[in-house]
């Protein structure tokens, strides 16, 4: 595909639309507001036509004065010039108004389409690409497209129409003088040279900017970790390298403009010089009237104005073309976890999958699952050990088999790096297994459409986000139709008593200028959204990690009561969660080594029993004391 090709799939970069796709997308946007676009073209043509009258009549005035015409004739022609100039001004003003309204409506469609596509991306796709790339496309690239639709595109179109009309007028006056317009071919050659290089250069500049944004965001988010691990010099070097790449790509585009601009200026001046020299010679021979030479010179001089306008916006057009290719590239992004980068599946851009079969029940089956993170994955790294004999190098899960019955509460436990979070991601449909299957109701979870998946399974981690807006706005994202009573009940269910004490209750603004929730409160808001979403299966990956132990215990018990009848899969290091579960699954080295009730596994005196004794010992409890009673277990 050339420069429009997405970056190395192994690195998870989001794709970029090719020139043909970008053109088709542009035509679709134009067709959606075709009447406004047609009106804009018509008004611009009329304005350009009105602008041709002035120079022609000025030439008539010159000839009239030379031939001894009266003042009355000159005044009449001057009045017509004024009227035509006023008409041109009004038509151009209204064309500008129509063009801007067209641009704003089209921009709104671009933004809405981008948001729809971004929200439809699987989490694995976003993680592999990095939030910096997606953020750069949704902010800087969309803003660049906005400027083009609102300003550059209408003005460049007007300039092209004016230039064509002006050159045509010179040819009509005198074909020989019109031939002087051939000097503008230098503009064509310079522009062609520029355009053949600019698209790839601006794509490279956009990619470098995205990479830098991703790196800076990661540095800011992990500043404490970088400081604690002594990675400052390494991260500084990486940042400097990314900045240097941005500088090189920016210098490349600056070089292209430094060649284009002087070439355009010289080419625009040549036709005027040619008309004056040739026209003067022809007038001296008596073959061309002086008025014609004056009009032709004025027309050629006026050509420089639209050319300057085109030159001014040509960089914006190229930058916008690259930006629109990146924005439109989201349409080529994978729409399923399997296409998003499971090692066994190629990352081939594909359209949204057609609606498939619906799950017949809520039973989840994990059969012979193996999984390996692709090289260069971003986000959650492998949490298992490297593959061993008989496995693919890099596998973090090795032949996992597990059946989770509807309504069951099951705990996934094990040492760090055992593969718990990876298995949780597979159960949530974020990733797809390399081999084997993970199904819900006999349908592969990773192949479910996003809308169906969200009704089936919800993954809650310790990473939560509070959106700008009120408490009510943050909660209703999960259930738009929920009333205030339901919202308060959800908050109470997760122990968020602080919400009732806010000055404006559910109408309290969150974020800058309002209430700033701490990590624990943000976590409780996320859990309240889960309660409102009411999925049949809830996966809690250390979802209460930011809460103190007492509050976490209370929240988990409250959630267990609220989610009675729902399937709950808890990935936890706090083993009181395992004690409360119906069954406990023990992960070691990417394998499921033990499965059973808490009492049975403690009695078996295996890996889980050792974990249980160690955890109780660290928390100052007697290992031979009876465990604290939990809620009634499901049958």
PDB file of C-alpha atoms in Angstrom, residues 233-460:
ATOM      1  CA  UNK A 233      17.745   8.003  32.325  1.00  0.00           C
ATOM      2  CA  UNK A 234      16.294   5.257  30.147  1.00  0.00           C
ATOM      3  CA  UNK A 235      12.911   6.998  29.812  1.00  0.00           C
ATOM      4  CA  UNK A 236      14.626  10.337  29.210  1.00  0.00           C
ATOM      5  CA  UNK A 237      16.665   8.795  26.414  1.00  0.00           C
ATOM      6  CA  UNK A 238      13.537   7.279  24.883  1.00  0.00           C
ATOM      7  CA  UNK A 239      11.768  10.646  25.091  1.00  0.00           C
ATOM      8  CA  UNK A 240      14.687  12.428  23.457  1.00  0.00           C
ATOM      9  CA  UNK A 241      14.715   9.843  20.674  1.00  0.00           C
ATOM     10  CA  UNK A 242      10.971  10.342  20.098  1.00  0.00           C
ATOM     11  CA  UNK A 243      11.422  14.123  20.075  1.00  0.00           C
ATOM     12  CA  UNK A 244      14.251  13.753  17.568  1.00  0.00           C
ATOM     13  CA  UNK A 245      11.985  11.677  15.295  1.00  0.00           C
ATOM     14  CA  UNK A 246       9.371  14.435  15.502  1.00  0.00           C
ATOM     15  CA  UNK A 247      12.024  17.024  14.657  1.00  0.00           C
ATOM     16  CA  UNK A 248      13.228  15.049  11.641  1.00  0.00           C
ATOM     17  CA  UNK A 249       9.734  14.544  10.249  1.00  0.00           C
ATOM     18  CA  UNK A 250       8.884  18.202  10.836  1.00  0.00           C
ATOM     19  CA  UNK A 251      12.107  19.300   9.134  1.00  0.00           C
ATOM     20  CA  UNK A 252      11.204  17.131   6.154  1.00  0.00           C
ATOM     21  CA  UNK A 253       7.857  18.878   5.668  1.00  0.00           C
ATOM     22  CA  UNK A 254       9.519  22.271   6.148  1.00  0.00           C
ATOM     23  CA  UNK A 255      12.026  21.411   3.404  1.00  0.00           C
ATOM     24  CA  UNK A 256       9.233  20.529   1.013  1.00  0.00           C
ATOM     25  CA  UNK A 257       7.563  23.876   1.640  1.00  0.00           C
ATOM     26  CA  UNK A 258      10.861  25.743   1.245  1.00  0.00           C
ATOM     27  CA  UNK A 259      11.077  24.372  -2.313  1.00  0.00           C
ATOM     28  CA  UNK A 260       7.407  24.843  -3.160  1.00  0.00           C
ATOM     29  CA  UNK A 261       6.901  28.450  -2.055  1.00  0.00           C
ATOM     30  CA  UNK A 262       9.697  30.154  -4.110  1.00  0.00           C
ATOM     31  CA  UNK A 263       8.807  28.055  -7.169  1.00  0.00           C
ATOM     32  CA  UNK A 264       5.171  29.165  -6.930  1.00  0.00           C
ATOM     33  CA  UNK A 265       6.090  32.851  -6.502  1.00  0.00           C
ATOM     34  CA  UNK A 266       8.381  32.867  -9.558  1.00  0.00           C
ATOM     35  CA  UNK A 267       5.880  30.949 -11.700  1.00  0.00           C
ATOM     36  CA  UNK A 268       3.055  33.353 -10.779  1.00  0.00           C
ATOM     37  CA  UNK A 269       5.120  36.403 -11.850  1.00  0.00           C
ATOM     38  CA  UNK A 270       6.173  35.054 -15.268  1.00  0.00           C
ATOM     39  CA  UNK A 271       2.736  35.361 -17.004  1.00  0.00           C
ATOM     40  CA  UNK A 272       2.382  39.051 -16.012  1.00  0.00           C
ATOM     41  CA  UNK A 273       5.849  39.828 -17.379  1.00  0.00           C
ATOM     42  CA  UNK A 274       5.021  37.907 -20.565  1.00  0.00           C
ATOM     43  CA  UNK A 275       1.739  39.777 -21.135  1.00  0.00           C
ATOM     44  CA  UNK A 276       3.389  43.175 -20.661  1.00  0.00           C
ATOM     45  CA  UNK A 277       6.307  42.376 -22.996  1.00  0.00           C
ATOM     46  CA  UNK A 278       4.353  40.615 -25.737  1.00  0.00           C
ATOM     47  CA  UNK A 279       1.330  42.873 -25.385  1.00  0.00           C
ATOM     48  CA  UNK A 280       3.511  45.978 -25.597  1.00  0.00           C
ATOM     49  CA  UNK A 281       5.162  44.658 -28.752  1.00  0.00           C
ATOM     50  CA  UNK A 282       1.824  43.763 -30.365  1.00  0.00           C
ATOM     51  CA  UNK A 283       0.326  47.113 -29.435  1.00  0.00           C
ATOM     52  CA  UNK A 284       3.346  48.848 -30.964  1.00  0.00           C
ATOM     53  CA  UNK A 285       2.583  46.989 -34.196  1.00  0.00           C
ATOM     54  CA  UNK A 286      -1.063  48.051 -33.960  1.00  0.00           C
ATOM     55  CA  UNK A 287      -2.431  44.502 -33.787  1.00  0.00           C
ATOM     56  CA  UNK A 288      -3.719  44.628 -30.174  1.00  0.00           C
ATOM     57  CA  UNK A 289      -5.580  47.563 -28.579  1.00  0.00           C
ATOM     58  CA  UNK A 290      -4.091  49.096 -25.474  1.00  0.00           C
ATOM     59  CA  UNK A 291      -7.236  48.329 -23.486  1.00  0.00           C
ATOM     60  CA  UNK A 292      -6.845  44.624 -24.234  1.00  0.00           C
ATOM     61  CA  UNK A 293      -3.240  44.667 -23.019  1.00  0.00           C
ATOM     62  CA  UNK A 294      -4.282  46.464 -19.828  1.00  0.00           C
ATOM     63  CA  UNK A 295      -7.175  44.056 -19.189  1.00  0.00           C
ATOM     64  CA  UNK A 296      -4.987  40.998 -19.866  1.00  0.00           C
ATOM     65  CA  UNK A 297      -2.273  42.294 -17.563  1.00  0.00           C
ATOM     66  CA  UNK A 298      -4.816  42.927 -14.821  1.00  0.00           C
ATOM     67  CA  UNK A 299      -6.306  39.466 -15.254  1.00  0.00           C
ATOM     68  CA  UNK A 300      -2.876  37.851 -15.070  1.00  0.00           C
ATOM     69  CA  UNK A 301      -1.979  39.965 -12.074  1.00  0.00           C
ATOM     70  CA  UNK A 302      -5.200  38.896 -10.378  1.00  0.00           C
ATOM     71  CA  UNK A 303      -4.292  35.230 -10.924  1.00  0.00           C
ATOM     72  CA  UNK A 304      -1.566  35.621  -8.313  1.00  0.00           C
ATOM     73  CA  UNK A 305      -4.166  36.257  -5.577  1.00  0.00           C
ATOM     74  CA  UNK A 306      -5.922  32.867  -5.873  1.00  0.00           C
ATOM     75  CA  UNK A 307      -2.555  31.177  -6.376  1.00  0.00           C
ATOM     76  CA  UNK A 308      -1.291  32.738  -3.156  1.00  0.00           C
ATOM     77  CA  UNK A 309      -4.421  31.519  -1.409  1.00  0.00           C
ATOM     78  CA  UNK A 310      -3.908  28.015  -2.736  1.00  0.00           C
ATOM     79  CA  UNK A 311      -0.269  28.150  -1.717  1.00  0.00           C
ATOM     80  CA  UNK A 312      -1.253  29.325   1.761  1.00  0.00           C
ATOM     81  CA  UNK A 313      -3.628  26.384   2.235  1.00  0.00           C
ATOM     82  CA  UNK A 314      -1.734  23.657   0.368  1.00  0.00           C
ATOM     83  CA  UNK A 315       0.145  22.637   3.514  1.00  0.00           C
ATOM     84  CA  UNK A 316      -3.126  22.530   5.424  1.00  0.00           C
ATOM     85  CA  UNK A 317      -4.655  20.357   2.699  1.00  0.00           C
ATOM     86  CA  UNK A 318      -1.774  17.893   2.802  1.00  0.00           C
ATOM     87  CA  UNK A 319      -1.732  17.813   6.578  1.00  0.00           C
ATOM     88  CA  UNK A 320      -5.511  17.384   6.563  1.00  0.00           C
ATOM     89  CA  UNK A 321      -5.319  14.627   3.964  1.00  0.00           C
ATOM     90  CA  UNK A 322      -2.931  12.679   6.173  1.00  0.00           C
ATOM     91  CA  UNK A 323      -5.035  13.471   9.253  1.00  0.00           C
ATOM     92  CA  UNK A 324      -8.246  12.340   7.533  1.00  0.00           C
ATOM     93  CA  UNK A 325      -6.508   9.128   6.440  1.00  0.00           C
ATOM     94  CA  UNK A 326      -5.643   8.454  10.090  1.00  0.00           C
ATOM     95  CA  UNK A 327      -9.156   9.321  11.281  1.00  0.00           C
ATOM     96  CA  UNK A 328     -10.782   7.215   8.574  1.00  0.00           C
ATOM     97  CA  UNK A 329      -8.316   4.399   9.313  1.00  0.00           C
ATOM     98  CA  UNK A 330     -10.406   3.432  12.339  1.00  0.00           C
ATOM     99  CA  UNK A 331     -12.884   1.901   9.902  1.00  0.00           C
ATOM    100  CA  UNK A 332     -10.209  -0.705   9.069  1.00  0.00           C
ATOM    101  CA  UNK A 333      -9.434  -1.583  12.672  1.00  0.00           C
ATOM    102  CA  UNK A 334     -10.361  -5.101  13.861  1.00  0.00           C
ATOM    103  CA  UNK A 335     -13.788  -5.415  15.427  1.00  0.00           C
ATOM    104  CA  UNK A 336     -13.234  -8.589  17.431  1.00  0.00           C
ATOM    105  CA  UNK A 337     -10.740  -9.719  20.017  1.00  0.00           C
ATOM    106  CA  UNK A 338      -9.522 -12.492  17.738  1.00  0.00           C
ATOM    107  CA  UNK A 339      -8.782 -10.079  14.902  1.00  0.00           C
ATOM    108  CA  UNK A 340      -7.361  -7.603  17.363  1.00  0.00           C
ATOM    109  CA  UNK A 341      -4.188  -9.502  17.897  1.00  0.00           C
ATOM    110  CA  UNK A 342      -4.427 -12.993  19.314  1.00  0.00           C
ATOM    111  CA  UNK A 343      -1.223 -14.724  18.287  1.00  0.00           C
ATOM    112  CA  UNK A 344      -3.031 -17.400  16.312  1.00  0.00           C
ATOM    113  CA  UNK A 345      -5.002 -14.885  14.267  1.00  0.00           C
ATOM    114  CA  UNK A 346      -3.639 -12.382  11.756  1.00  0.00           C
ATOM    115  CA  UNK A 347      -4.367  -8.705  12.305  1.00  0.00           C
ATOM    116  CA  UNK A 348      -6.300  -8.185   9.097  1.00  0.00           C
ATOM    117  CA  UNK A 349      -8.568  -5.138   9.033  1.00  0.00           C
ATOM    118  CA  UNK A 350     -12.122  -6.353   8.808  1.00  0.00           C
ATOM    119  CA  UNK A 351     -15.576  -4.847   8.837  1.00  0.00           C
ATOM    120  CA  UNK A 352     -17.844  -5.176  11.812  1.00  0.00           C
ATOM    121  CA  UNK A 353     -18.947  -8.793  12.122  1.00  0.00           C
ATOM    122  CA  UNK A 354     -22.482  -9.666  11.188  1.00  0.00           C
ATOM    123  CA  UNK A 355     -24.786 -10.625  14.052  1.00  0.00           C
ATOM    124  CA  UNK A 356     -23.995 -14.203  15.006  1.00  0.00           C
ATOM    125  CA  UNK A 357     -25.764 -16.809  17.098  1.00  0.00           C
ATOM    126  CA  UNK A 358     -26.911 -15.810  20.571  1.00  0.00           C
ATOM    127  CA  UNK A 359     -25.705 -17.699  23.657  1.00  0.00           C
ATOM    128  CA  UNK A 360     -28.179 -20.395  24.651  1.00  0.00           C
ATOM    129  CA  UNK A 361     -27.453 -19.938  28.373  1.00  0.00           C
ATOM    130  CA  UNK A 362     -24.992 -18.292  30.776  1.00  0.00           C
ATOM    131  CA  UNK A 363     -22.612 -21.223  31.195  1.00  0.00           C
ATOM    132  CA  UNK A 364     -18.947 -20.405  30.495  1.00  0.00           C
ATOM    133  CA  UNK A 365     -16.629 -23.145  29.202  1.00  0.00           C
ATOM    134  CA  UNK A 366     -12.847 -22.838  28.926  1.00  0.00           C
ATOM    135  CA  UNK A 367     -11.405 -25.713  26.923  1.00  0.00           C
ATOM    136  CA  UNK A 368      -7.727 -26.389  26.156  1.00  0.00           C
ATOM    137  CA  UNK A 369      -6.825 -22.702  26.212  1.00  0.00           C
ATOM    138  CA  UNK A 370      -3.340 -21.541  25.371  1.00  0.00           C
ATOM    139  CA  UNK A 371      -2.468 -17.889  24.996  1.00  0.00           C
ATOM    140  CA  UNK A 372       0.596 -15.782  24.226  1.00  0.00           C
ATOM    141  CA  UNK A 373       0.892 -12.026  24.081  1.00  0.00           C
ATOM    142  CA  UNK A 374       1.988 -10.721  20.708  1.00  0.00           C
ATOM    143  CA  UNK A 375       5.416  -9.113  20.584  1.00  0.00           C
ATOM    144  CA  UNK A 376       5.134  -5.397  21.204  1.00  0.00           C
ATOM    145  CA  UNK A 377       1.793  -5.555  22.999  1.00  0.00           C
ATOM    146  CA  UNK A 378       0.963  -2.388  24.912  1.00  0.00           C
ATOM    147  CA  UNK A 379      -1.075  -2.171  28.073  1.00  0.00           C
ATOM    148  CA  UNK A 380      -1.350  -5.291  30.216  1.00  0.00           C
ATOM    149  CA  UNK A 381       1.839  -7.240  29.794  1.00  0.00           C
ATOM    150  CA  UNK A 382       2.072 -11.012  30.124  1.00  0.00           C
ATOM    151  CA  UNK A 383       1.451 -12.023  33.666  1.00  0.00           C
ATOM    152  CA  UNK A 384       2.608 -15.579  33.242  1.00  0.00           C
ATOM    153  CA  UNK A 385       5.971 -17.260  32.948  1.00  0.00           C
ATOM    154  CA  UNK A 386       7.625 -18.019  29.611  1.00  0.00           C
ATOM    155  CA  UNK A 387       6.492 -21.110  27.792  1.00  0.00           C
ATOM    156  CA  UNK A 388       7.909 -24.442  28.776  1.00  0.00           C
ATOM    157  CA  UNK A 389       8.549 -27.634  26.863  1.00  0.00           C
ATOM    158  CA  UNK A 390       5.707 -28.519  24.510  1.00  0.00           C
ATOM    159  CA  UNK A 391       4.291 -24.988  24.376  1.00  0.00           C
ATOM    160  CA  UNK A 392       4.700 -22.098  22.015  1.00  0.00           C
ATOM    161  CA  UNK A 393       7.488 -19.760  23.216  1.00  0.00           C
ATOM    162  CA  UNK A 394       5.882 -16.913  25.100  1.00  0.00           C
ATOM    163  CA  UNK A 395       2.716 -18.796  26.111  1.00  0.00           C
ATOM    164  CA  UNK A 396       1.354 -17.534  29.406  1.00  0.00           C
ATOM    165  CA  UNK A 397      -1.550 -19.991  29.591  1.00  0.00           C
ATOM    166  CA  UNK A 398      -1.012 -23.698  28.991  1.00  0.00           C
ATOM    167  CA  UNK A 399      -4.003 -25.948  28.328  1.00  0.00           C
ATOM    168  CA  UNK A 400      -6.479 -24.427  30.797  1.00  0.00           C
ATOM    169  CA  UNK A 401      -9.837 -26.232  31.199  1.00  0.00           C
ATOM    170  CA  UNK A 402     -12.595 -24.763  33.365  1.00  0.00           C
ATOM    171  CA  UNK A 403     -16.383 -24.753  33.478  1.00  0.00           C
ATOM    172  CA  UNK A 404     -18.207 -21.974  35.322  1.00  0.00           C
ATOM    173  CA  UNK A 405     -21.839 -22.676  36.080  1.00  0.00           C
ATOM    174  CA  UNK A 406     -24.497 -19.919  35.917  1.00  0.00           C
ATOM    175  CA  UNK A 407     -24.860 -18.154  39.262  1.00  0.00           C
ATOM    176  CA  UNK A 408     -21.598 -19.561  40.635  1.00  0.00           C
ATOM    177  CA  UNK A 409     -19.072 -17.493  42.564  1.00  0.00           C
ATOM    178  CA  UNK A 410     -15.582 -18.622  41.704  1.00  0.00           C
ATOM    179  CA  UNK A 411     -12.248 -17.197  42.854  1.00  0.00           C
ATOM    180  CA  UNK A 412      -9.050 -17.244  40.772  1.00  0.00           C
ATOM    181  CA  UNK A 413      -6.015 -17.208  43.047  1.00  0.00           C
ATOM    182  CA  UNK A 414      -2.313 -17.826  42.717  1.00  0.00           C
ATOM    183  CA  UNK A 415       1.046 -16.092  42.924  1.00  0.00           C
ATOM    184  CA  UNK A 416       1.834 -13.025  40.869  1.00  0.00           C
ATOM    185  CA  UNK A 417       2.495 -13.921  37.240  1.00  0.00           C
ATOM    186  CA  UNK A 418       0.427 -17.089  37.394  1.00  0.00           C
ATOM    187  CA  UNK A 419      -1.906 -16.033  34.551  1.00  0.00           C
ATOM    188  CA  UNK A 420      -4.978 -14.971  36.554  1.00  0.00           C
ATOM    189  CA  UNK A 421      -5.508 -11.605  34.876  1.00  0.00           C
ATOM    190  CA  UNK A 422      -4.796 -13.082  31.445  1.00  0.00           C
ATOM    191  CA  UNK A 423      -7.466 -15.723  31.969  1.00  0.00           C
ATOM    192  CA  UNK A 424      -9.822 -12.987  33.186  1.00  0.00           C
ATOM    193  CA  UNK A 425      -9.262 -11.049  29.964  1.00  0.00           C
ATOM    194  CA  UNK A 426     -10.091 -14.142  27.929  1.00  0.00           C
ATOM    195  CA  UNK A 427     -13.239 -14.728  29.981  1.00  0.00           C
ATOM    196  CA  UNK A 428     -14.242 -11.094  29.341  1.00  0.00           C
ATOM    197  CA  UNK A 429     -13.730 -11.400  25.585  1.00  0.00           C
ATOM    198  CA  UNK A 430     -10.964  -8.784  25.521  1.00  0.00           C
ATOM    199  CA  UNK A 431      -8.514 -11.276  24.038  1.00  0.00           C
ATOM    200  CA  UNK A 432      -9.001 -14.552  22.203  1.00  0.00           C
ATOM    201  CA  UNK A 433      -7.030 -17.744  22.926  1.00  0.00           C
ATOM    202  CA  UNK A 434      -4.229 -18.877  20.668  1.00  0.00           C
ATOM    203  CA  UNK A 435      -5.671 -22.366  20.736  1.00  0.00           C
ATOM    204  CA  UNK A 436      -8.685 -23.811  22.480  1.00  0.00           C
ATOM    205  CA  UNK A 437     -11.940 -21.975  23.143  1.00  0.00           C
ATOM    206  CA  UNK A 438     -13.688 -19.750  25.654  1.00  0.00           C
ATOM    207  CA  UNK A 439     -17.450 -19.827  25.149  1.00  0.00           C
ATOM    208  CA  UNK A 440     -20.592 -18.541  26.834  1.00  0.00           C
ATOM    209  CA  UNK A 441     -23.702 -20.488  25.989  1.00  0.00           C
ATOM    210  CA  UNK A 442     -21.658 -22.396  23.346  1.00  0.00           C
ATOM    211  CA  UNK A 443     -20.727 -19.174  21.503  1.00  0.00           C
ATOM    212  CA  UNK A 444     -17.085 -17.914  21.522  1.00  0.00           C
ATOM    213  CA  UNK A 445     -17.003 -14.899  23.831  1.00  0.00           C
ATOM    214  CA  UNK A 446     -14.413 -13.027  21.770  1.00  0.00           C
ATOM    215  CA  UNK A 447     -16.636 -13.175  18.680  1.00  0.00           C
ATOM    216  CA  UNK A 448     -19.710 -11.662  20.292  1.00  0.00           C
ATOM    217  CA  UNK A 449     -20.692  -8.195  19.024  1.00  0.00           C
ATOM    218  CA  UNK A 450     -19.802  -5.484  21.573  1.00  0.00           C
ATOM    219  CA  UNK A 451     -23.444  -4.813  22.458  1.00  0.00           C
ATOM    220  CA  UNK A 452     -24.109  -8.487  23.166  1.00  0.00           C
ATOM    221  CA  UNK A 453     -20.802  -8.944  25.011  1.00  0.00           C
ATOM    222  CA  UNK A 454     -21.532  -6.066  27.394  1.00  0.00           C
ATOM    223  CA  UNK A 455     -24.848  -7.664  28.337  1.00  0.00           C
ATOM    224  CA  UNK A 456     -23.134 -10.977  28.982  1.00  0.00           C
ATOM    225  CA  UNK A 457     -19.841 -10.217  30.730  1.00  0.00           C
ATOM    226  CA  UNK A 458     -18.352  -7.157  32.439  1.00  0.00           C
ATOM    227  CA  UNK A 459     -14.725  -6.952  33.558  1.00  0.00           C
ATOM    228  CA  UNK A 460     -13.941  -4.572  36.429  1.00  0.00           C
TER     229      UNK A 460
END
